[in-house]
Coordinates of C-alpha atoms in Angstrom, one line a residue:
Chain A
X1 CA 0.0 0.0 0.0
X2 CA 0.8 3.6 -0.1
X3 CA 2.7 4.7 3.3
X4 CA 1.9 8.8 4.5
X5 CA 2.9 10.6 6.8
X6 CA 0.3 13.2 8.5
X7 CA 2.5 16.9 8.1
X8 CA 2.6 18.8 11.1
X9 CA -0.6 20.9 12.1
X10 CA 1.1 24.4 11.9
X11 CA 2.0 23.7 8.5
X12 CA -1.8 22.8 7.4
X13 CA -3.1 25.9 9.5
X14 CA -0.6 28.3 7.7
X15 CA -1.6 26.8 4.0
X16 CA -5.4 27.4 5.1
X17 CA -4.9 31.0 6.6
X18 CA -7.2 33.1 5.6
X19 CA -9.6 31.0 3.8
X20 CA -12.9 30.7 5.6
X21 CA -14.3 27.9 5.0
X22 CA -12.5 24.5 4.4
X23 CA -13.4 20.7 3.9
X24 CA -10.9 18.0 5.4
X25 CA -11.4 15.0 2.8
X26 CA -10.5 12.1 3.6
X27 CA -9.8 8.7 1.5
X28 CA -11.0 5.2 2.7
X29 CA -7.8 3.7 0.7
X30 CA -4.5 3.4 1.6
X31 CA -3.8 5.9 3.9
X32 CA -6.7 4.7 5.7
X33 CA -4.7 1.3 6.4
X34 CA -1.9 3.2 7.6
X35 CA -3.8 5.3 10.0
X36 CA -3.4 8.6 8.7
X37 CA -5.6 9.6 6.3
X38 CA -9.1 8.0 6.8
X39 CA -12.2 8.6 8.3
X40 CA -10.9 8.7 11.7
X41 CA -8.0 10.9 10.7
X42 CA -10.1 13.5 9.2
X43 CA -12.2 13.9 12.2
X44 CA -8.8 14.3 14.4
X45 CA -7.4 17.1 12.2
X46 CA -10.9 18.8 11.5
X47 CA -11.1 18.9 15.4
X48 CA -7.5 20.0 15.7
X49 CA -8.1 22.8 13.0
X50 CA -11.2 24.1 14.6
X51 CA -9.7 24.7 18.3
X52 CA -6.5 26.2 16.5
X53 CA -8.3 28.2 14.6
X54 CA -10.6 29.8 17.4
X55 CA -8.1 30.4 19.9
X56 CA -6.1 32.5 17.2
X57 CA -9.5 34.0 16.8
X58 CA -10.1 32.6 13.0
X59 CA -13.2 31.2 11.7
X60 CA -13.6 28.1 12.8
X61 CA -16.0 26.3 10.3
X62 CA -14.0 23.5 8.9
X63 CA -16.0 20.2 7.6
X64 CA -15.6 16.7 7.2
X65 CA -15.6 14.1 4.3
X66 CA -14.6 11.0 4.0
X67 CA -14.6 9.2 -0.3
X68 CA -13.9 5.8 -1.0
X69 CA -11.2 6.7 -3.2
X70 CA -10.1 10.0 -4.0
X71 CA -8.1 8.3 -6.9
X72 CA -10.9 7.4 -9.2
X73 CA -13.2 9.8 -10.5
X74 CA -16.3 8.5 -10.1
X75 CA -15.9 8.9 -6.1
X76 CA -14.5 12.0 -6.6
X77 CA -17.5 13.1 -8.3
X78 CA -19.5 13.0 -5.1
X79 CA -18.1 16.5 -4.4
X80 CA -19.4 17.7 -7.2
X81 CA -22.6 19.6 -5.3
X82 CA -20.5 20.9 -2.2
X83 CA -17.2 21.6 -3.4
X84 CA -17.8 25.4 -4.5
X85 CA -19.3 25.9 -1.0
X86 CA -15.5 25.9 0.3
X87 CA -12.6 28.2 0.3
X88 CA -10.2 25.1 0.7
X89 CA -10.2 21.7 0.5
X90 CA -7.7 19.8 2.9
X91 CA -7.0 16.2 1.3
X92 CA -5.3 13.7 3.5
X93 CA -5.3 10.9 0.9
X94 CA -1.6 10.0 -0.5
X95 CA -0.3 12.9 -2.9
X96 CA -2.9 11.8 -6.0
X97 CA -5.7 13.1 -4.5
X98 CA -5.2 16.6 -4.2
X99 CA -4.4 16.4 -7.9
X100 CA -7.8 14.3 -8.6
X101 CA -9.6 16.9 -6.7
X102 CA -7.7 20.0 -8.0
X103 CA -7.9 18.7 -11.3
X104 CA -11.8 18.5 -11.2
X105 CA -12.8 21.7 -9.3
X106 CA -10.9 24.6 -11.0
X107 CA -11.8 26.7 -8.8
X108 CA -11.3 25.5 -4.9
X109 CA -7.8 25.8 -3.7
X110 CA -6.7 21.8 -2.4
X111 CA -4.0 21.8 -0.1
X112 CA -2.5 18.5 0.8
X113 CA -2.7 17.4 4.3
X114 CA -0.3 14.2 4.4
X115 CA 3.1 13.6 3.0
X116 CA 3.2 10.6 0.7
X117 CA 6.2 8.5 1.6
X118 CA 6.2 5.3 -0.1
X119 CA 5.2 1.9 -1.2
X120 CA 5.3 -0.6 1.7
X121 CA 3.9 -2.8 4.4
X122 CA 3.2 -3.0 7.8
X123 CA 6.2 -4.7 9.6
X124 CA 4.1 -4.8 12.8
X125 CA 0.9 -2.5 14.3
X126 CA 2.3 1.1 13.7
X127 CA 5.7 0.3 11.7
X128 CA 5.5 0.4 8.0
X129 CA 8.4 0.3 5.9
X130 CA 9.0 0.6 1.9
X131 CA 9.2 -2.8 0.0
X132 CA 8.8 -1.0 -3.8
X133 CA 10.4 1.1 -5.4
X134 CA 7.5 0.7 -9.1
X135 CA 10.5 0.1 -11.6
X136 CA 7.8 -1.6 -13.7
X137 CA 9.5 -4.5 -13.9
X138 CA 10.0 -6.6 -11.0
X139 CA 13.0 -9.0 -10.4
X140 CA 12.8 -10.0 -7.1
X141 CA 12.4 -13.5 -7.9
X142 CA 16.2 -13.5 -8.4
X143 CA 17.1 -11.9 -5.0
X144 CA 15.7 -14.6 -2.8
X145 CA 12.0 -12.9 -3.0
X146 CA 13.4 -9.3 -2.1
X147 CA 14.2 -5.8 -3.9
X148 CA 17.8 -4.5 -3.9
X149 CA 15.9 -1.8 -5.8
X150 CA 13.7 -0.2 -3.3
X151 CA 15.5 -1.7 -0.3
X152 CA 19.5 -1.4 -0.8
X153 CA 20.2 2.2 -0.2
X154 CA 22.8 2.3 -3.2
X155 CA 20.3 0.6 -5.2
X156 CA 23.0 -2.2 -6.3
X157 CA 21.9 -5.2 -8.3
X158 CA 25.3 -6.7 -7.9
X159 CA 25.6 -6.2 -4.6
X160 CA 26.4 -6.0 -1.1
X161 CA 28.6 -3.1 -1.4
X162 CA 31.7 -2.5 0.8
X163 CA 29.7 -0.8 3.7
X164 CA 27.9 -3.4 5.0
X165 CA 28.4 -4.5 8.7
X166 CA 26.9 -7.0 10.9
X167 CA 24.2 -7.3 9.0
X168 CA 23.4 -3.2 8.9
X169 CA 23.6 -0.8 5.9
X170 CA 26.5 1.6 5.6
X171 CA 23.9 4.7 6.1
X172 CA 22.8 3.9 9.7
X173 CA 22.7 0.7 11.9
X174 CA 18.9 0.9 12.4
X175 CA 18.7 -0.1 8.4
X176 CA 18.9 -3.7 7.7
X177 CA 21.4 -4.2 4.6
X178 CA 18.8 -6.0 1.9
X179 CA 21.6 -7.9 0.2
X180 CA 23.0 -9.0 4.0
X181 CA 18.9 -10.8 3.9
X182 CA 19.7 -11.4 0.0
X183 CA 22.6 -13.3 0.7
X184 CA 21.5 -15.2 4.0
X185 CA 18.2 -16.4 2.0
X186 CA 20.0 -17.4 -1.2
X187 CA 22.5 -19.5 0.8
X188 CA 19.3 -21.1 3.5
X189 CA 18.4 -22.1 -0.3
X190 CA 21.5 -23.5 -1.7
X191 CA 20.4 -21.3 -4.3
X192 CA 24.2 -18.8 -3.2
X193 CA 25.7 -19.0 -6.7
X194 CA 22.9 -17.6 -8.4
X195 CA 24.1 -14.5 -7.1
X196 CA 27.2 -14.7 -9.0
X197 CA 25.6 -13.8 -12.2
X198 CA 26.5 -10.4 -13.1
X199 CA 23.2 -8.5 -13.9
X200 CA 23.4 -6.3 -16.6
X201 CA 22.5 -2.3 -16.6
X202 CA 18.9 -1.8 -15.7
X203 CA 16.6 -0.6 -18.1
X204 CA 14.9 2.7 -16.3
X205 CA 12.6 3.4 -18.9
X206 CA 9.6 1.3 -17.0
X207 CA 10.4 3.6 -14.2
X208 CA 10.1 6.8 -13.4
X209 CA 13.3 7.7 -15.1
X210 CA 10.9 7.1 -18.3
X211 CA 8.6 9.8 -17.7
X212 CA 5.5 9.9 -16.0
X213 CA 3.4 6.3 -17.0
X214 CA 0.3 5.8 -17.9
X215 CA -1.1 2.1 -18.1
X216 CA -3.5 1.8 -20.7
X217 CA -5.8 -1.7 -20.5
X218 CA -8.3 -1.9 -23.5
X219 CA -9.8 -4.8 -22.1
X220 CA -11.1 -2.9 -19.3
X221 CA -11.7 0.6 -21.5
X222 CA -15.6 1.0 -21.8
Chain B
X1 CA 48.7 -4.7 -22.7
X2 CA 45.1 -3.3 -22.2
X3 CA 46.2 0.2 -21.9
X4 CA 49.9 -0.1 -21.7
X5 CA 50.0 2.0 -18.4
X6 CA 52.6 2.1 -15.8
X7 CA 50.8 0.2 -13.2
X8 CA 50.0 -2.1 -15.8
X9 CA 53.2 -2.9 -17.2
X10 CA 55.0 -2.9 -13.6
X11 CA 52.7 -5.5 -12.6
X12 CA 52.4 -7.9 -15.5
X13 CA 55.9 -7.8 -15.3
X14 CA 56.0 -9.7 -12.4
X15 CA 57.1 -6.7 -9.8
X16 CA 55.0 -6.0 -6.5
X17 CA 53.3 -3.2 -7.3
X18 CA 52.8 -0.1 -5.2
X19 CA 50.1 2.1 -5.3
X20 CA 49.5 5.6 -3.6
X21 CA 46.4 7.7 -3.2
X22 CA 45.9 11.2 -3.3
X23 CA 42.8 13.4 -1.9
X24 CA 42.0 16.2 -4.2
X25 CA 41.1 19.7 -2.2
X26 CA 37.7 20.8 -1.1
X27 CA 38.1 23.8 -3.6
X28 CA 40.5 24.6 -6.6
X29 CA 43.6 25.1 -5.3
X30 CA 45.6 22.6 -7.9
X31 CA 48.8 24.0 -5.9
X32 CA 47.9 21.6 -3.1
X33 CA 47.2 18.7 -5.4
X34 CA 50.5 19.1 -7.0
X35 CA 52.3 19.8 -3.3
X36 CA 50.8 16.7 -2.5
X37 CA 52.1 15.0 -5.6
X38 CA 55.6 16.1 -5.0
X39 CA 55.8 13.4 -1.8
X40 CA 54.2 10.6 -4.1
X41 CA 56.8 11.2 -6.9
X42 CA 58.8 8.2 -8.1
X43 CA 57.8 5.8 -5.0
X44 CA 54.3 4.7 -6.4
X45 CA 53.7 3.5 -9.9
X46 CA 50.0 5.2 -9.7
X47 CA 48.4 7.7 -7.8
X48 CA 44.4 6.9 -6.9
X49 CA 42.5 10.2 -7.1
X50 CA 39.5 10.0 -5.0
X51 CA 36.1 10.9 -6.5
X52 CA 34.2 13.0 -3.9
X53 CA 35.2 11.0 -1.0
X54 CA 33.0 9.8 1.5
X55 CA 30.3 12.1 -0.5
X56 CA 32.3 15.4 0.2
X57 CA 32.6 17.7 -2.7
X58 CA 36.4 18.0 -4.1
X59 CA 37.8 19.2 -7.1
X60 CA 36.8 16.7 -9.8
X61 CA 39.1 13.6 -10.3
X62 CA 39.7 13.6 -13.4
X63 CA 40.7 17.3 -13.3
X64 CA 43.2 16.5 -10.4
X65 CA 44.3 13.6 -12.5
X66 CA 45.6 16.1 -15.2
X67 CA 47.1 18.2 -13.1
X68 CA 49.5 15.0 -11.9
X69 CA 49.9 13.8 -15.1
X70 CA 51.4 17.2 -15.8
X71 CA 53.6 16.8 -13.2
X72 CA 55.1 13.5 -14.3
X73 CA 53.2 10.7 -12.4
X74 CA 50.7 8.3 -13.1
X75 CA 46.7 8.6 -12.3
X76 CA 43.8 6.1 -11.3
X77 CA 41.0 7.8 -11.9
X78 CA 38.2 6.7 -9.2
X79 CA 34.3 7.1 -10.6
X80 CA 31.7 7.1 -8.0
X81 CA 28.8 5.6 -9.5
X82 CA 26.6 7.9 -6.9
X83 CA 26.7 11.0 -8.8
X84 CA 26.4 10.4 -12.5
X85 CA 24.1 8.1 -15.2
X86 CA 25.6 6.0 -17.2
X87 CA 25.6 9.1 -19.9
X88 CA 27.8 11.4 -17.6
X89 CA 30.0 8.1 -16.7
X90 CA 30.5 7.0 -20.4
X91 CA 31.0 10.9 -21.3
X92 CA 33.9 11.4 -18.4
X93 CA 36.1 8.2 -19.3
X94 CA 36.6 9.2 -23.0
X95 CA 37.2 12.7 -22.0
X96 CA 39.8 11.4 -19.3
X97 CA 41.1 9.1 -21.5
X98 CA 41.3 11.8 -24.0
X99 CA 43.5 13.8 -21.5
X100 CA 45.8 10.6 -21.0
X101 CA 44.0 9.1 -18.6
X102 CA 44.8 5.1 -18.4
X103 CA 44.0 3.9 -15.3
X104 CA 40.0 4.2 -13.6
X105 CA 38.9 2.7 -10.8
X106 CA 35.1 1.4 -10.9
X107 CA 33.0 2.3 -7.8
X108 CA 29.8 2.5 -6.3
X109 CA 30.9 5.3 -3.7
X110 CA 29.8 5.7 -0.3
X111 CA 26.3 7.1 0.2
X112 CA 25.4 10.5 0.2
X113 CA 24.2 10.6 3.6
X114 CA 27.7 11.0 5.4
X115 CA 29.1 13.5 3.0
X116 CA 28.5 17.1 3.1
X117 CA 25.1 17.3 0.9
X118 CA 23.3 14.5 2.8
X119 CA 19.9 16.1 1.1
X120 CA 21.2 15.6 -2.7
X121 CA 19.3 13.2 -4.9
X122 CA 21.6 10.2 -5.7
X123 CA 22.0 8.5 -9.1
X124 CA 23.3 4.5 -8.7
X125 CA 22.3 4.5 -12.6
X126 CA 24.7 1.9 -12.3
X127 CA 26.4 -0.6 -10.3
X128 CA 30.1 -0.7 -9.7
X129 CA 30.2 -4.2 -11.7
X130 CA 28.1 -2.6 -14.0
X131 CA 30.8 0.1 -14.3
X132 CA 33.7 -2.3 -15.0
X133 CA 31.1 -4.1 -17.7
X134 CA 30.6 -1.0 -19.5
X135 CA 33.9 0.6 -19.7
X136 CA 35.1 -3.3 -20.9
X137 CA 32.5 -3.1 -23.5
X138 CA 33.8 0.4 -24.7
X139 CA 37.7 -1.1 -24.5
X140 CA 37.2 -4.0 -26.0
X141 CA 34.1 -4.3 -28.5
X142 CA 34.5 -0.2 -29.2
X143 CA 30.8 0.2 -28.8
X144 CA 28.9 2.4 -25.9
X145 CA 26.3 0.7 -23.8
X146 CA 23.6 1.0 -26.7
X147 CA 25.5 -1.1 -28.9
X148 CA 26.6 2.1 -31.0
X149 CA 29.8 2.5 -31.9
X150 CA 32.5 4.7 -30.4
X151 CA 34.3 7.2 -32.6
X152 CA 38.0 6.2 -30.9
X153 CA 37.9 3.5 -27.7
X154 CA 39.3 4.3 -24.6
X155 CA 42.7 2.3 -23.1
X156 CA 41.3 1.5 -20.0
X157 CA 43.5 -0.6 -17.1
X158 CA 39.9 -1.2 -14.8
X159 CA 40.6 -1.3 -11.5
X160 CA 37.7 -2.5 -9.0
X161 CA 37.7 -2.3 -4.7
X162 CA 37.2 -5.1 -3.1
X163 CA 36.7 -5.1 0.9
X164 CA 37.2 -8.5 2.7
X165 CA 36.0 -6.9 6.0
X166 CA 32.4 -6.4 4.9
X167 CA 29.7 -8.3 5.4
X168 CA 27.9 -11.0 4.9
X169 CA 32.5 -12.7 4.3
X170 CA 30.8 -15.9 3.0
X171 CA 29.7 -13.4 -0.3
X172 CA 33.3 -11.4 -0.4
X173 CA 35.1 -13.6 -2.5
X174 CA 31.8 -14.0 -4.8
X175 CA 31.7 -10.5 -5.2
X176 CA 35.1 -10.3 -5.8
X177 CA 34.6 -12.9 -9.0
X178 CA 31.8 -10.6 -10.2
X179 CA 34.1 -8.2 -10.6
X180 CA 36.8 -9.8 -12.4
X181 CA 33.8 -11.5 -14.9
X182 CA 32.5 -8.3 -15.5
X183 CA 35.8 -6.9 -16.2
X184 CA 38.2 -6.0 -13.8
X185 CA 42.1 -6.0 -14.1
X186 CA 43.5 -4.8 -10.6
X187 CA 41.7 -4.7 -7.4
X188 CA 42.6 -2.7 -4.6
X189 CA 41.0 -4.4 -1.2
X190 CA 40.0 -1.9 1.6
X191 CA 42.1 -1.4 4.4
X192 CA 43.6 -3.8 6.2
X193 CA 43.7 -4.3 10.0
X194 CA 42.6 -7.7 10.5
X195 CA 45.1 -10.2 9.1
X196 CA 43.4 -13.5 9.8
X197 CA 40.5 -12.5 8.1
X198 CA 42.2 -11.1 5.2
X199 CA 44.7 -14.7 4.9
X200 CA 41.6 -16.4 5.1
X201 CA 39.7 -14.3 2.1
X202 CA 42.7 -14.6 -0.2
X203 CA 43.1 -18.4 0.6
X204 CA 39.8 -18.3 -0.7
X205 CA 40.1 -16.3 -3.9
X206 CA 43.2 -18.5 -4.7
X207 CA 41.4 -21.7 -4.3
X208 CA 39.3 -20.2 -6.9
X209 CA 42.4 -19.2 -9.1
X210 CA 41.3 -15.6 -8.8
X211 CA 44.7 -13.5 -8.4
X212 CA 45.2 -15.6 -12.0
X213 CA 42.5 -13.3 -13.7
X214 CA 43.5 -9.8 -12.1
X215 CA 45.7 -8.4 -9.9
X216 CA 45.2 -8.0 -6.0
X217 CA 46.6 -5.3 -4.6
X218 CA 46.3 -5.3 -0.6
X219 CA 45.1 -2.3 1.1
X220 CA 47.3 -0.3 4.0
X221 CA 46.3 2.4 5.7
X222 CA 49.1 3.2 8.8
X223 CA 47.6 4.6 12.1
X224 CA 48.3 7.9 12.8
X225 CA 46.8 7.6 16.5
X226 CA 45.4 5.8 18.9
X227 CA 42.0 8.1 18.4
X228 CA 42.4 7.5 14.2
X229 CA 42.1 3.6 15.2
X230 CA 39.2 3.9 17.6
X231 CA 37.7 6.1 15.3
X232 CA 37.9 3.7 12.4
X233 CA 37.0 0.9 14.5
X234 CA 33.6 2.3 15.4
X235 CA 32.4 4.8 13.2
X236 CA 33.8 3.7 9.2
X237 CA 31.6 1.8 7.7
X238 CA 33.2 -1.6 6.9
X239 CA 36.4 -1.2 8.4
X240 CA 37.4 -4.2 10.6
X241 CA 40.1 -2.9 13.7
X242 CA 40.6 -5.8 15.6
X243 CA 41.2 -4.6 19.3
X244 CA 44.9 -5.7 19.0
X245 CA 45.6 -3.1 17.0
X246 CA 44.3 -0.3 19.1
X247 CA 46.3 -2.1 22.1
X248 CA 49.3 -2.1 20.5
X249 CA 49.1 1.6 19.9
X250 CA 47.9 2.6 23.4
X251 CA 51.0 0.5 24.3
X252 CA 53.3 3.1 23.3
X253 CA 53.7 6.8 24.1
X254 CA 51.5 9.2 22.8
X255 CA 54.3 10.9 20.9
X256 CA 55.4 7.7 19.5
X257 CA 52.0 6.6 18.1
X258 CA 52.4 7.8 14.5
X259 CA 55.7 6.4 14.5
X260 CA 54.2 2.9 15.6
X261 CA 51.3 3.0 13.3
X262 CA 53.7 3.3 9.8
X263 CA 56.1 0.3 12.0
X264 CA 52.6 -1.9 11.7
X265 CA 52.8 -1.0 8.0
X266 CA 55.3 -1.7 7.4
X267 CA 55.7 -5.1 8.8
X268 CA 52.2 -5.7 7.2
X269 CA 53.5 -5.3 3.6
X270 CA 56.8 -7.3 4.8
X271 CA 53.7 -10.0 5.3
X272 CA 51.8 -9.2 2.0
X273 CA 55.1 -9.2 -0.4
X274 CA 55.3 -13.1 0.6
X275 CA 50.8 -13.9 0.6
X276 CA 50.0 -15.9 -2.3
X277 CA 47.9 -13.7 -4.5
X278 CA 48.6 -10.3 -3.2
X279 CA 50.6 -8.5 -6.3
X280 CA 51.2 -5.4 -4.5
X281 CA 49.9 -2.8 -1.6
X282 CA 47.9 -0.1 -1.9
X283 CA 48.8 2.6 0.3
X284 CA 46.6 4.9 1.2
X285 CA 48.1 7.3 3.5
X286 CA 45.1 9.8 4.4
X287 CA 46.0 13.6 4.4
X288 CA 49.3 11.8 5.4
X289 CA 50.7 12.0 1.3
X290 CA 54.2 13.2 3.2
X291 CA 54.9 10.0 5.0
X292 CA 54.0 7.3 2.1
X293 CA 57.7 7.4 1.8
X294 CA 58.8 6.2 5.1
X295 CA 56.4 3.5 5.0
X296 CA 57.3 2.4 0.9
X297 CA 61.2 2.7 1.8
X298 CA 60.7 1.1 5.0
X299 CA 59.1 -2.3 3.4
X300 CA 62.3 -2.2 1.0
X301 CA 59.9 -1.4 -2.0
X302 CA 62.3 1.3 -3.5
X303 CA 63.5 2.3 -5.7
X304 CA 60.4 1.3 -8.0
X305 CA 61.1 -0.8 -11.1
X306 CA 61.2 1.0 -14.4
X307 CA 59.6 -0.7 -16.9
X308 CA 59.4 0.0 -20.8

């Protein structure tokens, strides 16, 4: 799923000043799994935004909405009656729903509420951590069932480089070293000389390095 | 000959080769690179320039590589593969070569995050064995990575690092045969502190005939201090300081530390010039370019073979 981060309140309050009205929208996807942008989320900051705003003697009329998705249309059309009513729209879905929403109502000012951070899991209740890097064309069969893409620092497909120690990458001991976990589940195995094939350059161009993408299924066009 | 180069020919010769290592400035002052060239004249058959060390910004390498080819010695160009595509990589070898360039050293580089613009974006493009695949592709088949062809080829000797201290060891010596199937000539191993562990990795990599296909050139790096060895003990990524080393240097007065450290390197290279499958020593002497001699002349290594 995609991973957010909530940004800090005074940075959402200073984006909003001086509008007077403003919707908090939240998303029922993603960030809803990761506990930052859903419904209970948007009820949290909408509360948090009202009691700032009155003590600093601002209106205080901030609403609440919650859309299945914000990244398909059809949801996003659900704002289609009330969305002129505000003088800002707060999204806390991951960084594609502003642009849905923005994209859609020309004229209401959307502010993003959340910083995306990446693809990942859940490692436990509260810790997620980034497992993708969307190259668009995975490999991780070959690396023991993990990505030296999104989860080696360097990004090395050859790897483990020369900074890796007790297991830890060279950047910081709190971040495991993929190829260390390459290695040990290659050799658990007997699969270890497989990773003596050098791997070639990687062709960017199915990731972002190509451009944005766009995915086109003409199966599923109507 | 793949580039006829000095370090080349000294070493297929059969000599035990010696290589230095030069930091360029943090700035453009190419009067320091060339002070600093002065003490590595005639006692080294190359000099490695580092390429933004440990992610600090420094006059480019190949530019500091020019400046000591003017002044009579030989370069090995180190590439980071941190800071460029494989455009700006291919791009900087034929204009280096173009300047005389012969030897390059293939790397990935350390990451961005301990250097001096920890925020930067990073590149990785490519790999470090990626690095010595392409640069072997534009020697030998005269063709860039897209299968066009080159106007001209570059003479490349490829150099590659190797560190036996890293983990996970039981990968070290597989890493190291990456390297030498993708293409490299010489490799320089990281600095050495532990000697069991690095008699055991090149016991290893001549099992596997190895030092047959490239040269090995073991790494040295003398102490300066008791604090220099604690230091690299805790905090360098990699680096593998047994506490015998740091013992033996709080052994001796403070005064007399330095002069200890460049004794334990010499007797190390006394130990390398008779391990199977070491061809020579790298020495990098940090910031310490004035005392490469003692160390070289102390290890009987000079005068340095000259070889047509």
């Amino acid at each position: 799923m995609i991973v957010g981060d909530s940004k800090p309140l005074e940075e959402i309050l200073s984006m909003i000043e001086g509008r007077e009205k403003v919707l908090v929208l939240g998303c029922r996807g993603c960030v809803t799994v990761c506990n930052v942008g859903g419904e209970k989320e948007v009820g949290i900051l909408a509360s948090a935004l009202r009691i700032a705003r009155k003590k600093a003697g601002l209106p205080p009329t901030v609403e609440e909405m919650t859309l299945e998705r914000q990244c398909d249309p059809e949801y996003v059309e659900e704002l289609a009656d009330v969305a002129d009513k505000y003088d800002a729209i707060v999204s806390i879905a991951c960084g594609v729903g502003p642009q849905f929403v923005a994209e859609r109502f020309q004229k209401v000012p959307v502010f993003p509420g959340i910083n995306t951070t990446f693809i990942g899991g859940a490692l436990e209740h509260g810790v997620w951590a980034e497992r993708c890097q969307s190259c668009g064309n995975c490999l991780v069969h070959n690396f023991g069932g993990l990505c030296p893409i999104a989860r080696c620092s360097k990004s090395l497909m050859n790897g483990p480089c020369g900074g890796s120690a007790s297991g830890n990458c060279e950047i910081s001991p709190e971040v495991p070293c993929v190829w260390d976990q390459i290695v040990q589940k290659m050799s658990a195995m007997g699969r270890l000389e497989e990773l003596e094939q050098v791997w070639p350059n990687k062709n960017w161009l199915t990731a972002r390095d190509g451009g944005p993408r766009k995915r086109v299924r003409e199966d599923l066009k109507q | 000959m793949k580039a006829g180069s000095n370090l080349e020919k000294v070493l297929s010769a059969g000599h035990f080769a010696v290589t230095g290592e030069l930091g360029p400035p943090q700035g453009n002052n190419a009067e320091e690179v060339r002070h600093k060239a002065g003490f590595l004249k005639g006692i080294v058959e190359s000099v490695n320039i580092t390429d933004n060390q440990t992610a600090v910004v420094r006059m480019a390498s190949w530019a500091a590589c020019k400046i000591l080819i003017d002044e009579g010695l030989e370069p090995n160009y180190q590439m980071v593969c941190r800071d460029r595509n494989r455009l700006a990589l291919m791009a900087d070898i034929l204009g280096a070569t173009a300047l005389g360039i012969k030897n390059v050293l293939c790397l990935s580089g350390d990451h961005q995050r301990f250097g001096s613009h920890p925020e930067s974006k990073n590149v990785y493009d490519l790999d470090s064995v990626q690095l010595l695949a392409a640069f072997k592709k534009m020697r030998d088949e005269k063709k860039f990575l897209n299968d066009k062809d080159l106007d001209g080829s570059p003479d490349l000797f490829l150099g590659a690092a190797s560190n036996p201290f890293a983990d996970p060891f039981e990968f070290r010596v597989s890493r190291l045969a990456k390297k030498i199937a993708a293409g490299a000539d010489f490799v320089q191993t990281q600095c050495i502190y532990n000697m069991d562990k690095f008699r055991l990795f090149m016991k290893q990599a001549v099992d596997r005939g190895l030092h047959e296909k490239c040269y090995i050139l073991a790494g040295v790096t003398p102490m300066k201090s008791v604090g220099m060895a604690k230091y690299m003990a805790k905090f360098v990524p990699g680096m593998d300081v047994p506490e015998s080393v740091v013992k033996r240097l709080q052994g001796v007065d403070k005064k007399q530390q330095a002069a200890e450290g460049i004794k334990m390197a010499i007797e190390q290279i006394e130990e390398f010039k008779e391990m199977e499958g070491v061809a020579g020593v790298h020495v990098m002497a940090i910031e310490w370019e004035h005392r490469a001699k003692e160390i070289i002349e102390g290890a009987g290594l000079l005068p340095r073979p000259v070889v047509d």
